[in-house]
Tab-separated table of C-alpha atoms and ligand atoms in Angstrom:
chain	number	residue	atom	x	y	z
A	1	MET	CA	6.543	-28.922	9.790
A	2	SER	CA	8.783	-26.978	11.200
A	3	GLN	CA	9.356	-22.812	10.766
A	4	GLU	CA	13.234	-23.522	8.774
A	5	GLN	CA	11.214	-24.789	6.535
A	6	THR	CA	10.242	-23.956	3.017
A	7	PRO	CA	7.443	-27.177	1.352
A	8	LEU	CA	6.723	-25.045	-1.550
A	9	PHE	CA	10.639	-23.539	-2.685
A	10	SER	CA	11.487	-26.794	-1.343
A	11	GLY	CA	8.789	-28.828	-3.743
A	12	LEU	CA	9.643	-27.044	-7.281
A	13	LEU	CA	14.208	-27.302	-6.374
A	14	ALA	CA	13.183	-31.447	-5.853
A	15	HIS	CA	10.578	-31.429	-9.410
A	16	ALA	CA	13.167	-28.841	-11.638
A	17	LYS	CA	15.823	-31.404	-10.510
A	18	LYS	CA	14.726	-34.731	-11.879
A	19	ASN	CA	14.493	-32.224	-15.360
A	20	PRO	CA	11.302	-33.811	-16.657
A	21	ILE	CA	10.063	-33.505	-20.011
A	22	GLN	CA	7.473	-31.021	-20.620
A	23	PHE	CA	4.204	-31.016	-22.332
A	24	HIS	CA	2.957	-28.781	-20.782
A	25	ILE	CA	2.692	-24.696	-20.383
A	26	PRO	CA	4.771	-22.293	-20.533
A	27	GLY	CA	5.913	-22.958	-23.450
A	28	HIS	CA	9.857	-21.178	-22.504
A	29	LYS	CA	10.176	-25.120	-21.305
A	30	LYS	CA	12.645	-23.768	-19.245
A	31	GLY	CA	13.759	-21.052	-21.019
A	32	ALA	CA	14.747	-23.101	-23.892
A	33	GLY	CA	11.943	-21.500	-25.934
A	34	MET	CA	12.834	-17.548	-25.035
A	35	ASP	CA	14.466	-14.093	-26.444
A	36	THR	CA	18.553	-15.498	-26.033
A	37	GLU	CA	19.414	-12.194	-23.802
A	38	PHE	CA	16.533	-12.720	-21.347
A	39	ARG	CA	17.548	-16.339	-20.870
A	40	GLN	CA	21.227	-15.608	-20.156
A	41	PHE	CA	20.115	-12.111	-18.286
A	42	ILE	CA	17.298	-14.636	-15.792
A	43	GLY	CA	18.989	-17.461	-15.659
A	44	ASP	CA	18.390	-21.032	-16.105
A	45	ASN	CA	17.618	-21.840	-12.361
A	46	ALA	CA	14.913	-18.940	-12.548
A	47	LEU	CA	13.420	-20.352	-15.597
A	48	SER	CA	13.560	-23.973	-14.514
A	49	ILE	CA	10.933	-23.080	-11.862
A	50	ASP	CA	8.722	-20.813	-13.895
A	51	LEU	CA	6.397	-23.546	-13.578
A	52	ILE	CA	2.346	-23.996	-13.440
A	53	ASN	CA	0.626	-26.154	-12.033
A	54	ILE	CA	0.813	-29.324	-12.778
A	55	GLY	CA	-0.328	-32.400	-10.466
A	56	PRO	CA	2.522	-32.482	-8.328
A	57	LEU	CA	2.629	-28.413	-7.651
A	58	ASP	CA	-0.418	-28.742	-6.118
A	59	ASP	CA	-2.829	-25.553	-6.582
A	60	LEU	CA	-3.422	-22.268	-4.904
A	61	HIS	CA	-6.443	-22.433	-6.910
A	62	GLN	CA	-7.853	-25.731	-4.570
A	63	PRO	CA	-4.470	-26.489	-2.020
A	64	LYS	CA	-3.806	-29.974	-1.158
A	65	GLY	CA	-0.013	-30.114	-0.802
A	66	MET	CA	3.460	-28.010	-1.056
A	67	ILE	CA	1.109	-25.229	-0.654
A	68	LYS	CA	-0.828	-25.617	1.009
A	69	GLN	CA	1.853	-26.373	3.349
A	70	ALA	CA	3.013	-22.645	3.052
A	71	GLN	CA	0.923	-21.142	3.612
A	72	ASP	CA	-0.935	-23.159	7.268
A	73	LEU	CA	2.786	-22.745	7.750
A	74	ALA	CA	2.935	-18.444	6.795
A	75	ALA	CA	-0.562	-18.509	8.929
A	76	GLU	CA	1.002	-19.921	12.442
A	77	ALA	CA	4.118	-17.428	11.760
A	78	PHE	CA	1.837	-14.585	11.113
A	79	GLY	CA	-1.009	-15.766	13.671
A	80	ALA	CA	-3.786	-16.080	11.650
A	81	ASP	CA	-5.841	-19.034	11.631
A	82	ARG	CA	-5.419	-19.023	7.824
A	83	THR	CA	-3.193	-17.415	5.468
A	84	PHE	CA	-3.471	-17.278	1.465
A	85	PHE	CA	-1.287	-16.561	-1.029
A	86	SER	CA	-2.133	-13.404	-3.231
A	87	VAL	CA	0.011	-13.088	-6.591
A	88	GLN	CA	-1.841	-9.657	-7.444
A	89	GLY	CA	-0.324	-7.864	-4.220
A	90	THR	CA	-2.032	-6.249	-1.612
A	91	SER	CA	-4.478	-5.236	-4.470
A	92	GLY	CA	-5.705	-8.229	-5.381
A	93	ALA	CA	-6.018	-9.059	-0.703
A	94	ILE	CA	-7.359	-6.442	-1.030
A	95	ILE	CA	-10.236	-6.893	-2.951
A	96	ALA	CA	-10.458	-9.829	-3.187
A	97	MET	CA	-11.515	-8.884	1.843
A	98	ILE	CA	-13.602	-6.319	0.666
A	99	MET	CA	-15.691	-8.116	-1.705
A	100	ALA	CA	-15.876	-11.497	0.397
A	101	VAL	CA	-17.789	-9.381	3.419
A	102	CYS	CA	-19.465	-7.082	1.349
A	103	GLY	CA	-22.076	-6.687	-1.811
A	104	PRO	CA	-23.984	-4.701	-3.660
A	105	ASP	CA	-26.081	-1.298	-1.417
A	106	ASP	CA	-23.798	-2.681	1.903
A	107	LYS	CA	-22.599	-0.368	3.597
A	108	ILE	CA	-18.764	-0.261	4.261
A	109	ILE	CA	-16.763	2.168	6.706
A	110	VAL	CA	-13.534	3.992	5.239
A	111	PRO	CA	-10.956	6.000	5.633
A	112	ARG	CA	-11.052	8.551	2.691
A	113	ASN	CA	-7.428	8.482	2.623
A	114	VAL	CA	-7.579	4.526	1.286
A	115	HIS	CA	-5.544	3.392	-1.750
A	116	LYS	CA	-6.546	2.620	-5.090
A	117	SER	CA	-7.287	-1.081	-4.892
A	118	ILE	CA	-10.035	-0.514	-1.743
A	119	MET	CA	-12.004	2.122	-4.004
A	120	SER	CA	-11.816	-0.323	-7.031
A	121	ALA	CA	-13.596	-2.598	-4.927
A	122	ILE	CA	-15.937	-0.383	-3.422
A	123	VAL	CA	-17.311	-0.069	-6.500
A	124	PHE	CA	-16.936	-3.560	-8.510
A	125	SER	CA	-18.813	-4.717	-4.874
A	126	GLY	CA	-21.317	-2.405	-5.493
A	127	ALA	CA	-20.562	-1.526	-1.824
A	128	ILE	CA	-22.143	2.179	-0.212
A	129	PRO	CA	-18.616	3.076	1.487
A	130	VAL	CA	-19.143	5.578	4.538
A	131	PHE	CA	-16.264	7.768	5.362
A	132	ILE	CA	-14.243	8.899	8.334
A	133	HIS	CA	-12.245	11.671	8.095
A	134	PRO	CA	-8.803	10.742	8.460
A	135	GLU	CA	-6.768	13.188	10.663
A	136	ILE	CA	-4.861	15.399	8.769
A	137	ASP	CA	-1.296	16.343	9.915
A	138	LYS	CA	-0.803	20.045	8.756
A	139	ASP	CA	2.675	20.789	9.396
A	140	LEU	CA	3.709	18.096	7.230
A	141	GLY	CA	0.616	17.888	4.366
A	142	ILE	CA	-0.159	14.265	5.186
A	143	SER	CA	-2.969	12.225	6.633
A	144	HIS	CA	-2.729	9.747	9.354
A	145	GLY	CA	-4.811	7.147	10.526
A	146	ILE	CA	-8.432	6.980	11.742
A	147	THR	CA	-9.406	7.585	15.156
A	148	THR	CA	-10.917	5.426	17.762
A	149	ASP	CA	-13.873	8.446	18.558
A	150	SER	CA	-14.408	8.693	14.833
A	151	VAL	CA	-14.698	4.971	14.500
A	152	GLU	CA	-16.795	4.738	17.672
A	153	LYS	CA	-19.204	7.477	16.226
A	154	ALA	CA	-19.145	5.984	12.854
A	155	LEU	CA	-20.551	2.676	14.223
A	156	LYS	CA	-23.090	4.484	16.158
A	157	GLN	CA	-24.223	6.052	13.456
A	158	HIS	CA	-23.796	2.904	11.014
A	159	PRO	CA	-24.172	-0.564	14.044
A	160	ASP	CA	-25.315	-2.193	10.255
A	161	ALA	CA	-21.943	-1.581	8.335
A	162	LYS	CA	-20.739	-4.966	6.583
A	163	ALA	CA	-16.846	-3.903	7.491
A	164	ILE	CA	-14.676	-1.367	8.794
A	165	LEU	CA	-11.333	-1.492	6.931
A	166	VAL	CA	-8.020	0.472	8.982
A	167	ILE	CA	-4.696	0.972	7.349
A	168	ASN	CA	-2.270	-0.197	9.605
A	169	PRO	CA	0.255	1.252	9.297
A	170	THR	CA	-0.034	4.132	7.120
A	171	TYR	CA	2.354	4.354	3.956
A	172	PHE	CA	3.822	6.917	6.040
A	173	GLY	CA	4.051	4.427	8.821
A	174	ILE	CA	2.367	6.055	11.306
A	175	SER	CA	-0.511	3.259	13.778
A	176	ALA	CA	-3.210	3.961	15.343
A	177	ASP	CA	-4.837	2.148	18.198
A	178	LEU	CA	-5.892	-0.784	16.582
A	179	LYS	CA	-6.404	-2.699	19.688
A	180	LYS	CA	-9.507	-0.397	20.491
A	181	ILE	CA	-10.887	-0.065	17.414
A	182	VAL	CA	-11.093	-3.958	17.070
A	183	GLU	CA	-12.533	-3.685	20.465
A	184	ILE	CA	-15.130	-1.288	19.397
A	185	ALA	CA	-16.183	-2.712	15.765
A	186	HIS	CA	-16.117	-6.041	17.549
A	187	SER	CA	-18.362	-4.583	19.621
A	188	TYR	CA	-20.755	-3.660	17.510
A	189	HIS	CA	-20.235	-7.674	16.027
A	190	VAL	CA	-18.842	-5.122	12.844
A	191	PRO	CA	-15.555	-7.024	11.104
A	192	VAL	CA	-11.786	-5.090	11.330
A	193	LEU	CA	-9.870	-5.315	7.838
A	194	VAL	CA	-6.961	-4.282	7.631
A	195	ASP	CA	-4.300	-2.806	5.183
A	196	GLU	CA	-1.410	-3.616	5.748
A	197	ALA	CA	0.069	-3.201	2.731
A	198	HIS	CA	3.281	-1.653	4.563
A	199	GLY	CA	3.544	-3.987	7.345
A	200	VAL	CA	4.409	-6.692	7.120
A	201	HIS	CA	7.995	-6.745	9.636
A	202	ILE	CA	5.363	-5.309	11.712
A	203	HIS	CA	4.809	-9.033	13.104
A	204	PHE	CA	7.968	-9.874	13.530
A	205	HIS	CA	9.430	-7.071	16.222
A	206	ASP	CA	8.389	-5.622	19.483
A	207	GLN	CA	9.002	-2.411	18.491
A	208	LEU	CA	7.451	-1.683	15.771
A	209	PRO	CA	3.157	-1.146	16.346
A	210	LEU	CA	0.955	-4.041	16.960
A	211	SER	CA	0.757	-6.299	13.745
A	212	ALA	CA	-3.584	-6.548	12.940
A	213	MET	CA	-3.229	-10.356	13.835
A	214	GLN	CA	-1.774	-9.806	16.644
A	215	ALA	CA	-4.596	-6.218	17.538
A	216	GLY	CA	-7.476	-9.116	16.794
A	217	ALA	CA	-8.039	-8.196	13.528
A	218	ASP	CA	-10.349	-9.957	10.976
A	219	MET	CA	-8.939	-10.223	8.202
A	220	ALA	CA	-5.511	-8.965	7.041
A	221	ALA	CA	-4.188	-7.918	3.210
A	222	THR	CA	-0.640	-7.707	3.219
A	223	SER	CA	2.413	-6.820	1.042
A	224	VAL	CA	4.718	-9.133	1.997
A	225	HIS	CA	7.860	-7.999	-1.072
A	226	LYS	CA	7.222	-4.340	-0.165
A	227	LEU	CA	9.237	-4.790	3.179
A	228	GLY	CA	9.381	-8.145	3.869
A	229	GLY	CA	11.453	-10.153	1.187
A	230	SER	CA	9.887	-11.779	-1.131
A	231	MET	CA	9.197	-10.885	-5.301
A	232	THR	CA	7.260	-7.536	-6.707
A	233	GLN	CA	3.517	-8.769	-6.551
A	234	SER	CA	3.729	-11.606	-3.562
A	235	SER	CA	1.532	-10.607	-1.643
A	236	ILE	CA	-1.000	-13.206	1.190
A	237	LEU	CA	-3.807	-11.975	2.987
A	238	ASN	CA	-4.301	-13.330	6.788
A	239	VAL	CA	-7.237	-14.672	7.470
A	240	ARG	CA	-8.844	-14.347	11.719
A	241	GLU	CA	-12.541	-16.327	11.452
A	242	GLY	CA	-15.414	-16.420	13.598
A	243	LEU	CA	-16.567	-13.160	11.175
A	244	VAL	CA	-15.374	-13.972	7.914
A	245	SER	CA	-15.561	-17.662	7.055
A	246	ALA	CA	-12.593	-18.493	5.744
A	247	LYS	CA	-13.943	-21.481	2.779
A	248	HIS	CA	-15.595	-18.288	1.005
A	249	VAL	CA	-12.746	-15.557	1.505
A	250	GLN	CA	-11.019	-18.040	-0.354
A	251	SER	CA	-13.432	-18.665	-3.594
A	252	ILE	CA	-13.275	-14.910	-3.693
A	253	LEU	CA	-9.991	-14.980	-4.025
A	254	SER	CA	-10.327	-18.048	-6.142
A	255	MET	CA	-12.547	-16.045	-8.686
A	256	LEU	CA	-10.559	-12.598	-8.283
A	257	THR	CA	-6.575	-14.588	-9.225
A	258	THR	CA	-5.476	-15.449	-12.678
A	259	THR	CA	-5.044	-19.199	-13.386
A	260	SER	CA	-1.706	-18.765	-14.113
A	261	THR	CA	0.128	-18.379	-11.167
A	262	SER	CA	3.681	-17.500	-10.944
A	263	TYR	CA	5.144	-20.011	-9.018
A	264	LEU	CA	8.850	-17.913	-9.110
A	265	LEU	CA	6.373	-15.147	-6.843
A	266	LEU	CA	4.474	-18.195	-4.886
A	267	ALA	CA	8.199	-19.510	-3.916
A	268	SER	CA	9.084	-16.533	-3.187
A	269	LEU	CA	6.683	-15.796	-0.499
A	270	ASP	CA	7.967	-19.418	1.137
A	271	VAL	CA	11.075	-18.428	2.193
A	272	ALA	CA	10.287	-14.199	2.706
A	273	ARG	CA	7.746	-16.110	5.607
A	274	LYS	CA	10.413	-18.404	6.699
A	275	GLN	CA	13.567	-16.243	7.092
A	276	LEU	CA	11.206	-14.067	8.760
A	277	ALA	CA	9.478	-16.678	11.207
A	278	THR	CA	13.033	-17.224	11.708
A	279	LYS	CA	15.459	-14.293	11.906
A	280	GLY	CA	12.578	-11.842	11.108
A	281	LYS	CA	13.589	-10.751	15.059
A	282	GLU	CA	17.310	-9.428	14.765
A	283	LEU	CA	17.405	-8.424	11.392
A	284	ILE	CA	14.752	-6.350	11.919
A	285	ASP	CA	16.561	-5.560	15.000
A	286	LYS	CA	19.054	-3.477	12.856
A	287	THR	CA	16.983	-2.345	10.301
A	288	ILE	CA	15.463	-0.072	12.782
A	289	LYS	CA	18.946	0.875	14.753
A	290	LEU	CA	20.314	2.308	11.264
A	291	SER	CA	16.912	4.451	11.013
A	292	GLN	CA	17.380	5.301	13.726
A	293	SER	CA	21.144	6.709	13.438
A	294	ILE	CA	19.352	7.932	9.501
A	295	ARG	CA	17.150	9.670	11.839
A	296	LYS	CA	18.872	10.964	13.688
A	297	ARG	CA	21.451	12.318	11.092
A	298	LEU	CA	19.225	13.923	9.153
A	299	ASN	CA	18.340	16.264	11.972
A	300	GLU	CA	21.719	17.336	12.562
A	301	ILE	CA	21.441	18.523	8.685
A	302	ASP	CA	19.969	22.354	9.292
A	303	HIS	CA	16.381	23.319	7.503
A	304	ILE	CA	15.702	19.300	7.014
A	305	HIS	CA	13.568	17.423	9.569
A	306	CYS	CA	12.357	13.477	9.584
A	307	VAL	CA	9.994	12.798	12.069
A	308	GLY	CA	10.664	10.285	14.932
A	309	GLU	CA	8.695	9.652	17.722
A	310	GLU	CA	7.948	13.444	18.488
A	311	ILE	CA	5.136	12.693	15.867
A	312	LEU	CA	3.292	9.911	18.149
A	313	GLY	CA	0.703	11.479	20.860
A	314	SER	CA	-2.726	12.894	18.917
A	315	LYS	CA	-5.056	9.411	18.911
A	316	ALA	CA	-4.190	8.741	15.058
A	317	THR	CA	-0.302	8.449	15.862
A	318	PHE	CA	-0.270	5.775	18.276
A	319	ASP	CA	2.668	4.286	16.871
A	320	TYR	CA	4.504	4.752	14.196
A	321	ASP	CA	7.220	2.187	12.582
A	322	PRO	CA	11.120	4.537	12.319
A	323	THR	CA	11.674	1.736	9.036
A	324	LYS	CA	10.145	4.436	7.484
A	325	LEU	CA	11.936	8.160	7.169
A	326	ILE	CA	9.381	10.950	6.520
A	327	ILE	CA	11.251	14.003	5.330
A	328	SER	CA	10.508	17.465	4.988
A	329	VAL	CA	12.184	19.897	2.728
A	330	LYS	CA	9.848	22.243	3.267
A	331	ASP	CA	12.094	24.747	4.518
A	332	LEU	CA	14.705	24.377	2.261
A	333	GLY	CA	12.834	25.597	-0.063
A	334	LEU	CA	11.977	22.859	-2.086
A	335	THR	CA	9.884	20.803	-3.201
A	336	GLY	CA	9.986	16.474	-2.369
A	337	TYR	CA	9.669	16.573	-6.638
A	338	GLU	CA	12.217	18.429	-6.859
A	339	VAL	CA	14.695	17.404	-3.514
A	340	GLU	CA	13.613	13.539	-5.239
A	341	LYS	CA	14.506	14.829	-8.752
A	342	TRP	CA	17.665	15.926	-7.544
A	343	LEU	CA	18.907	12.968	-5.385
A	344	ARG	CA	18.171	11.170	-8.766
A	345	GLU	CA	20.425	12.459	-11.659
A	346	LYS	CA	23.544	13.967	-8.492
A	347	HIS	CA	23.550	11.311	-6.311
A	348	ASN	CA	21.392	8.159	-8.190
A	349	ILE	CA	19.559	7.576	-5.689
A	350	GLU	CA	15.567	6.666	-5.653
A	351	VAL	CA	13.108	7.028	-2.680
A	352	GLU	CA	9.976	5.421	-2.465
A	353	LEU	CA	7.878	9.240	-2.615
A	354	SER	CA	7.829	12.511	-2.711
A	355	ASP	CA	5.018	14.875	-1.702
A	356	LEU	CA	4.814	18.776	-2.404
A	357	TYR	CA	6.559	18.944	0.783
A	358	ASN	CA	8.719	15.704	2.109
A	359	ILE	CA	10.167	12.805	0.730
A	360	LEU	CA	10.078	9.559	1.910
A	361	CYS	CA	12.586	7.022	2.021
A	362	ILE	CA	12.215	3.471	3.317
A	363	VAL	CA	14.831	1.177	5.538
A	364	SER	CA	14.902	-2.206	5.243
A	365	LEU	CA	16.699	-5.644	5.542
A	366	GLY	CA	18.583	-5.578	2.505
A	367	ASP	CA	19.797	-2.193	3.844
A	368	THR	CA	23.677	-1.213	4.960
A	369	GLU	CA	25.512	1.607	6.254
A	370	VAL	CA	26.762	2.304	2.282
A	371	GLU	CA	23.374	3.789	1.753
A	372	ALA	CA	22.312	5.346	4.950
A	373	ASP	CA	25.293	8.011	4.883
A	374	LEU	CA	25.176	8.025	1.435
A	375	LEU	CA	21.611	9.181	1.784
A	376	VAL	CA	22.758	11.481	4.205
A	377	THR	CA	25.524	12.933	2.598
A	378	ALA	CA	23.374	13.755	-0.453
A	379	LEU	CA	20.902	15.217	2.203
A	380	LYS	CA	23.762	17.949	3.844
A	381	GLU	CA	24.939	18.550	0.096
A	382	LEU	CA	21.731	20.009	-0.759
A	383	ALA	CA	21.172	21.854	2.211
A	384	ILE	CA	24.539	23.306	1.867
A	385	GLU	CA	22.963	24.342	-2.127
A	386	CYS	CA	19.907	25.634	-1.115
A	387	GLU	CA	21.441	27.595	1.985
A	388	HIS	CA	22.264	31.563	0.217
A	389	ARG	CA	18.285	31.318	-0.415
A	390	VAL	CA	16.918	29.696	3.388
A	391	GLY	CA	16.502	32.828	5.061
A	392	GLN	CA	14.493	34.548	1.952
A	393	ILE	CA	11.441	31.979	2.129
A	394	GLU	CA	8.676	32.512	2.543
A	395	PRO	CA	6.623	29.550	4.901
A	396	ILE	CA	4.886	27.620	2.682
A	397	GLU	CA	1.583	26.851	3.401
A	398	VAL	CA	0.997	23.604	3.250
A	399	LEU	CA	-1.540	22.159	1.041
A	400	LEU	CA	-4.484	19.903	1.518
A	401	PRO	CA	-6.616	18.704	-0.142
A	402	GLU	CA	-10.556	19.077	1.068
A	403	ILE	CA	-12.297	15.770	1.111
A	404	PRO	CA	-14.440	16.449	-1.281
A	405	VAL	CA	-18.782	15.417	-0.541
A	406	LEU	CA	-19.910	12.127	-2.399
A	407	ALA	CA	-23.225	12.881	-4.751
A	408	LEU	CA	-23.744	9.030	-6.347
A	409	THR	CA	-22.231	5.934	-4.817
A	410	PRO	CA	-18.323	5.138	-6.616
A	411	ARG	CA	-20.585	2.126	-8.678
A	412	ASP	CA	-23.675	4.341	-9.267
A	413	ALA	CA	-21.288	7.041	-10.830
A	414	PHE	CA	-18.439	4.951	-12.229
A	415	TYR	CA	-21.152	3.417	-14.665
A	416	ALA	CA	-23.880	6.157	-15.364
A	417	GLU	CA	-24.079	8.117	-18.770
A	418	THR	CA	-20.622	10.607	-18.642
A	419	GLU	CA	-19.627	13.764	-20.643
A	420	ILE	CA	-16.155	15.369	-20.959
A	421	VAL	CA	-15.869	18.795	-19.503
A	422	PRO	CA	-12.789	20.750	-19.519
A	423	LEU	CA	-11.297	20.258	-16.333
A	424	GLU	CA	-10.838	23.784	-15.813
A	425	GLU	CA	-14.500	24.311	-16.365
A	426	SER	CA	-15.846	21.180	-14.026
A	427	GLU	CA	-16.498	22.711	-10.110
A	428	GLY	CA	-19.398	20.774	-9.047
A	429	ARG	CA	-20.211	18.480	-10.934
A	430	ILE	CA	-19.998	15.184	-10.291
A	431	ILE	CA	-16.756	13.167	-11.747
A	432	ALA	CA	-17.068	9.153	-12.920
A	433	GLU	CA	-13.399	8.813	-12.561
A	434	PHE	CA	-10.765	8.740	-10.098
A	435	VAL	CA	-7.808	10.723	-9.960
A	436	MET	CA	-4.821	10.496	-7.453
A	437	VAL	CA	-1.055	11.503	-7.027
A	438	TYR	CA	0.291	7.847	-7.997
A	439	PRO	CA	2.082	6.429	-5.419
A	440	PRO	CA	1.104	6.982	-2.707
A	441	GLY	CA	-2.084	6.069	-4.736
A	442	ILE	CA	-4.544	7.441	-2.811
A	443	PRO	CA	-8.053	8.921	-5.047
A	444	ILE	CA	-7.841	13.159	-4.481
A	445	PHE	CA	-11.163	12.181	-6.197
A	446	ILE	CA	-13.192	9.368	-6.355
A	447	PRO	CA	-15.775	8.704	-8.586
A	448	GLY	CA	-19.476	10.211	-7.480
A	449	GLU	CA	-17.397	13.194	-6.041
A	450	ILE	CA	-18.886	16.884	-5.929
A	451	ILE	CA	-15.784	18.936	-7.459
A	452	THR	CA	-14.690	21.483	-5.897
A	453	LYS	CA	-12.656	24.673	-6.438
A	454	ASP	CA	-9.658	23.535	-3.929
A	455	ASN	CA	-8.846	20.274	-5.306
A	456	LEU	CA	-8.762	21.470	-9.136
A	457	HIS	CA	-6.183	24.114	-6.811
A	458	TYR	CA	-4.705	20.918	-5.704
A	459	ILE	CA	-4.510	18.934	-8.316
A	460	ARG	CA	-3.155	21.866	-10.923
A	461	LYS	CA	0.344	22.017	-7.969
A	462	ASN	CA	0.519	18.504	-7.884
A	463	LEU	CA	1.193	19.229	-11.458
A	464	GLU	CA	3.259	22.153	-11.979
A	465	ALA	CA	5.657	20.398	-9.657
A	466	GLY	CA	5.446	17.287	-11.670
A	467	LEU	CA	3.853	15.091	-9.738
A	468	PRO	CA	2.402	11.977	-11.775
A	469	VAL	CA	-1.594	12.289	-11.042
A	470	GLN	CA	-3.596	10.489	-13.107
A	471	GLY	CA	-6.764	7.939	-13.031
A	472	PRO	CA	-8.539	9.502	-16.077
A	473	GLU	CA	-8.341	8.800	-19.176
A	474	ASP	CA	-7.389	11.906	-20.695
A	475	ASP	CA	-3.171	11.912	-18.937
A	476	GLU	CA	-2.781	15.212	-19.964
A	477	MET	CA	-6.119	16.174	-17.359
A	478	LYS	CA	-7.343	18.427	-19.784
A	479	THR	CA	-9.930	17.174	-19.589
A	480	ILE	CA	-12.261	14.508	-16.954
A	481	HIS	CA	-15.416	11.900	-17.202
A	482	VAL	CA	-18.738	14.121	-14.805
A	483	ILE	CA	-21.746	12.509	-15.012
A	484	LYS	CA	-23.923	13.366	-17.484
A	485	GLU	CA	-27.790	13.251	-15.296
A	486	TYR	CA	-27.430	14.617	-11.615
A	487	LYS	CA	-29.030	11.836	-8.925
A	488	ALA	CA	-29.747	12.045	-5.729
A	489	ILE	CA	-28.504	9.262	-3.454
A	490	GLN	CA	-30.607	7.613	-1.765
B	1	LIG	C1	-1.438	1.686	2.015
B	1	LIG	C2	-1.383	0.773	0.465
B	1	LIG	N1	-2.514	-0.562	0.179
B	1	LIG	C3	-2.967	-1.343	-0.738
B	1	LIG	C4	-1.369	-1.056	-1.690
B	1	LIG	C5	-1.694	-2.051	-2.664
B	1	LIG	O1	0.279	-3.011	-2.606
B	1	LIG	P1	0.130	-3.663	-3.537
B	1	LIG	O2	1.192	-2.852	-4.298
B	1	LIG	O3	0.544	-4.881	-2.962
B	1	LIG	O4	-0.892	-3.939	-4.859
B	1	LIG	C6	-0.354	-0.257	-1.511
B	1	LIG	C7	0.613	0.139	-2.890
B	1	LIG	O5	1.529	1.116	-2.644
B	1	LIG	C8	-0.769	1.147	-0.171
B	1	LIG	O6	0.463	1.697	-0.683
């Protein structure tokens, strides 16, 4: 089959065209049994292919027909031995990827600044995380990736690790020397799993960091929906055979996946793959040019800094994705969150995320000069509004959370007997819940860590700035679950 073909989408269309009498779920029956307003809004086309795994339409759990063909084409496009479609986002693919290589008490080497799905997988599998400290950017107040030196050190100390996980690129678009990391890990026969949530497009353009499969990694969970043009929640899991078994990955993925897989999501993966494989280079070329021109214009605005290639050169900042605009706003005397709100209220602009010091804007295949102009004009206006007070701003001291000490495995802490204490009085206790700011969803605390004063201060600062701190059962963050009994780590 050629990359121009879309076996899954075309197969669904052919099926819908036959207009079969449906005595099967979904019970809305091509929209006829659905709320009229929603039906009219969504449209009959979409509803006609909102189908289920009946005979002619193959089955994601054991694909032999059109889903298999679509996955095979994706594997070819992404340079993988096997590609599996996920209708549960990259979170679902990540959990499957980790559970496919780690069982209870197996070690997995992970950077501490990982997405919560990785920590969830560690709790579910009972694996023991060996943390690598990511490189911290004190100027921007963000964490980058891990260095080759730290990978070498971790593997020397833990050659029995079942896997090493790398985030490539990070949410902010920074990547490590993944090829070297793979070489080091493979010299220990340890597979490399990549969280490629923010890098579906990098495989299709040589000016972008190397993709997981290009770097020789063993598995990669990749959000096609984030930057590759498919629908929200649709992702892929790419596998290279050898250190991992694709068959085993498939059975774990199947255990974790709904039996009612959405064919709209699956079809959108099929067409996104076609677009990336056949027109990706050209579309991404335009996207890179557009983002570089926005970057240049933003850097002409006083007190605003949009990060560019000057960030490269450290061992953790080996390469970067220019389509991510990290815009540092601390010199305006505002938090990223205040700028996010200002852009929303004054200009109807929504950013990808904000933190205490930055906003992150993502430029993708769907953007044009029109959106670019609106963002630049809005930020120019904001800089002028802030002008009168800029001279009086005390230099902002960038605050970054300490990485707490892990006293219990996350799983033991999660299932331990707990008690509830006021957050303000929890210093020194072992936490039994996750605490994170979402987005980006990187935990400030994971179950099993010892609560420190610095981290409580960091949580307070984020709450005061209005940032979405979440995780604990008490969503007002006044109380927290901590371990009732202390237990020494083995
Ligand atoms: C670094 C990282 N990994 C994984 C994920 C999970 O991806 P998904 O939202 O597709 O489940 C995210 C989502 O924001 C992320 O930022």
